[in-house]
XYZ file of C-alpha atoms in Angstrom:
231
model
C 70.184 -46.866 -46.762
C 67.213 -45.285 -45.141
C 66.717 -46.304 -41.541
C 63.254 -47.562 -40.706
C 61.630 -46.330 -37.482
C 58.825 -48.202 -35.818
C 55.506 -46.288 -35.865
C 54.896 -44.217 -32.722
C 51.688 -44.914 -30.780
C 49.176 -42.122 -31.319
C 47.963 -40.314 -28.213
C 44.253 -40.625 -27.568
C 42.390 -37.778 -29.166
C 45.526 -36.556 -31.003
C 44.576 -34.913 -34.241
C 40.840 -35.108 -33.385
C 38.715 -32.071 -32.362
C 38.158 -31.826 -28.621
C 34.538 -32.391 -27.621
C 32.975 -29.433 -25.796
C 32.192 -29.931 -22.118
C 28.952 -29.198 -20.276
C 27.878 -25.789 -18.936
C 24.890 -26.392 -16.687
C 25.075 -22.954 -15.044
C 24.558 -21.177 -18.364
C 21.563 -23.359 -19.121
C 20.151 -22.749 -15.650
C 20.570 -18.990 -16.142
C 18.644 -19.197 -19.413
C 15.768 -21.109 -17.804
C 15.601 -18.734 -14.820
C 15.642 -15.710 -17.106
C 12.779 -17.008 -19.231
C 10.666 -17.854 -16.173
C 11.390 -14.437 -14.660
C 10.254 -12.653 -17.845
C 6.989 -14.628 -17.948
C 6.225 -13.989 -14.263
C 7.110 -10.291 -14.553
C 3.863 -9.675 -16.463
C 1.759 -10.554 -13.391
C 1.411 -7.423 -11.201
C 2.029 -7.765 -7.443
C 2.744 -11.513 -7.709
C 5.763 -10.704 -9.845
C 7.745 -9.974 -6.686
C 9.200 -13.478 -7.186
C 11.018 -12.031 -10.202
C 13.730 -10.694 -7.919
C 15.234 -13.986 -6.674
C 14.811 -15.557 -10.116
C 16.445 -12.661 -11.957
C 19.287 -12.227 -9.468
C 20.137 -15.931 -9.657
C 19.801 -15.788 -13.441
C 22.351 -12.951 -13.658
C 24.773 -14.673 -11.260
C 24.552 -18.071 -12.963
C 24.726 -16.408 -16.375
C 27.925 -14.552 -15.473
C 29.555 -17.696 -14.073
C 28.397 -19.758 -17.040
C 29.709 -17.123 -19.446
C 33.143 -17.164 -17.825
C 33.138 -20.959 -17.963
C 32.112 -20.989 -21.619
C 35.660 -20.067 -22.744
C 37.034 -23.215 -21.130
C 34.392 -25.765 -22.085
C 33.535 -24.119 -25.423
C 29.818 -24.339 -24.653
C 27.097 -22.191 -23.101
C 28.167 -18.708 -24.204
C 24.850 -17.986 -25.930
C 22.806 -19.419 -23.072
C 24.762 -17.398 -20.508
C 24.330 -14.132 -22.386
C 20.635 -14.785 -22.991
C 20.133 -15.672 -19.327
C 21.673 -12.378 -18.218
C 19.649 -10.348 -20.732
C 16.298 -12.007 -19.936
C 16.904 -11.616 -16.202
C 17.634 -7.906 -16.635
C 14.538 -7.496 -18.834
C 12.433 -9.226 -16.157
C 13.539 -6.674 -13.554
C 12.648 -3.800 -15.888
C 9.257 -5.368 -16.620
C 8.650 -5.757 -12.871
C 8.790 -1.991 -12.373
C 6.863 -1.233 -15.569
C 3.972 -3.628 -14.906
C 3.591 -2.621 -11.258
C 3.626 1.059 -12.210
C 0.856 0.448 -14.763
C -1.133 -1.654 -12.291
C -1.043 0.830 -9.418
C -1.757 3.680 -11.813
C -4.868 1.834 -13.001
C -5.948 1.185 -9.402
C -5.456 4.853 -8.545
C -7.523 5.955 -11.544
C -10.289 3.502 -10.628
C -10.278 4.831 -7.072
C -10.616 8.398 -8.345
C -13.543 7.391 -10.528
C -15.199 5.759 -7.517
C -14.662 8.878 -5.435
C -16.660 10.880 -7.949
C -19.790 9.053 -6.761
C -18.842 9.145 -3.068
C -19.117 12.170 -0.791
C -17.449 12.067 2.604
C -17.054 14.643 5.355
C -14.914 14.385 8.468
C -16.354 16.596 11.153
C -14.364 19.234 12.983
C -14.417 20.419 16.584
C -17.618 18.832 17.866
C -18.934 21.977 19.573
C -22.498 21.569 18.378
C -24.856 18.664 18.849
C -24.010 17.375 15.389
C -20.323 17.852 15.926
C -19.689 21.335 14.556
C -19.879 20.028 11.012
C -18.987 22.107 8.022
C -21.772 22.984 5.590
C -21.114 20.171 3.144
C -23.620 18.475 0.871
C -23.531 15.343 3.012
C -24.125 17.177 6.273
C -27.142 19.001 4.843
C -28.869 15.663 4.253
C -29.103 14.476 7.871
C -29.601 15.735 11.394
C -29.425 14.141 14.844
C -32.822 14.918 16.324
C -32.683 12.901 19.520
C -29.834 12.050 21.868
C -31.443 11.207 25.195
C -31.683 8.622 27.931
C -34.902 6.639 27.974
C -36.236 3.859 30.154
C -36.464 0.553 28.365
C -39.022 -2.217 28.694
C -37.216 -3.740 31.673
C -36.841 -0.418 33.438
C -33.208 -0.071 32.422
C -31.895 3.257 31.214
C -30.584 3.215 27.669
C -29.655 5.564 24.863
C -32.125 6.712 22.248
C -30.490 8.210 19.152
C -32.643 9.349 16.229
C -31.187 10.548 12.936
C -33.413 12.238 10.346
C -32.372 11.947 6.697
C -33.613 13.934 3.705
C -32.081 13.311 0.300
C -31.537 16.777 -1.169
C -29.621 15.474 -4.161
C -30.678 14.658 -7.708
C -30.065 10.918 -7.516
C -30.475 8.013 -5.118
C -28.093 7.924 -2.166
C -27.229 5.645 0.722
C -25.896 7.271 3.884
C -23.497 6.193 6.609
C -22.914 8.276 9.742
C -20.348 7.602 12.464
C -20.272 9.423 15.782
C -19.571 9.414 19.498
C -21.758 9.518 22.588
C -20.439 11.939 25.229
C -21.518 11.957 28.869
C -20.568 15.239 30.554
C -17.946 15.757 27.843
C -16.445 12.275 28.187
C -16.757 9.696 25.427
C -18.641 6.596 26.531
C -19.281 4.881 23.199
C -19.482 5.140 19.417
C -22.657 5.044 17.394
C -23.505 4.350 13.764
C -26.510 5.169 11.611
C -27.449 4.274 8.051
C -30.102 5.081 5.500
C -30.315 2.930 2.400
C -31.191 3.881 -1.163
C -33.143 7.091 -0.588
C -34.703 8.625 -3.687
C -34.342 12.379 -4.378
C -36.542 14.226 -1.894
C -37.201 11.098 0.175
C -37.034 11.334 3.979
C -36.215 8.673 6.555
C -35.720 8.560 10.333
C -33.331 6.047 11.827
C -34.575 5.351 15.361
C -32.139 2.526 15.993
C -28.707 4.106 15.661
C -26.362 1.645 17.291
C -24.749 2.632 20.594
C -23.868 0.034 23.234
C -23.921 2.349 26.239
C -24.429 0.733 29.630
C -26.762 2.182 32.249
C -23.915 2.851 34.674
C -22.160 5.056 32.127
C -25.091 7.389 31.582
C -27.449 7.193 34.563
C -25.776 10.039 36.467
C -24.762 12.127 33.466
C -25.997 15.730 33.518
C -25.384 16.300 29.830
C -25.452 13.875 26.923
C -24.212 14.667 23.426
C -24.176 12.755 20.181
C -21.305 14.101 18.093
C -20.913 13.312 14.404
C -17.388 12.249 13.494
C -17.763 11.224 9.867
C -20.565 11.138 7.336
C -20.661 9.790 3.810
C -23.104 9.085 1.011
C -22.829 6.838 -2.013
C -24.905 7.213 -5.145
C -26.292 4.566 -7.492
């Protein structure tokens, strides 16, 4: 006689496939990686790629290690790591292209801009080298005059003559020296001079007080820098 055994209670989930758990870190890594890649295409502002990409790699690695236990998130973790790494590479590539373009644009601008920094300042115009810019202007007056109210003030005149073959605007920077000591800066400009055109700037700016120059035995107006821009 066969002995009958009562049926054993089945354990919950016995014989059924285990449901995969959640892996939020892997998903977070994927989202961060995608955002980092998108932002990496924006030069300069893409500096925010670094925290996004670093977090994406960290979360992706943790999520990937967790994927073996919860059986979920392996693909998201790997993709998050890859996209984060790509974002870092794109950061360097896009910024290199951007700054290269800026440098090229600056060089193109310099082709239409002449500038001379003056040397030792031994002459009245600062001992300037014989550059194209310096040939186009000359300081013709650097004296003390008596103003309308009887106050002594500086009078600086700069004569310009455009010797080029196109229109130029000029900008001259210099110093006022009293007995060899600097007392102020001055600036002079000439706007949009045609080839061969002449102009005298009688109002070169210099805020020198009467006390600084009234007892000076020798006044000098020394050119420090001169530039011209074409049109």
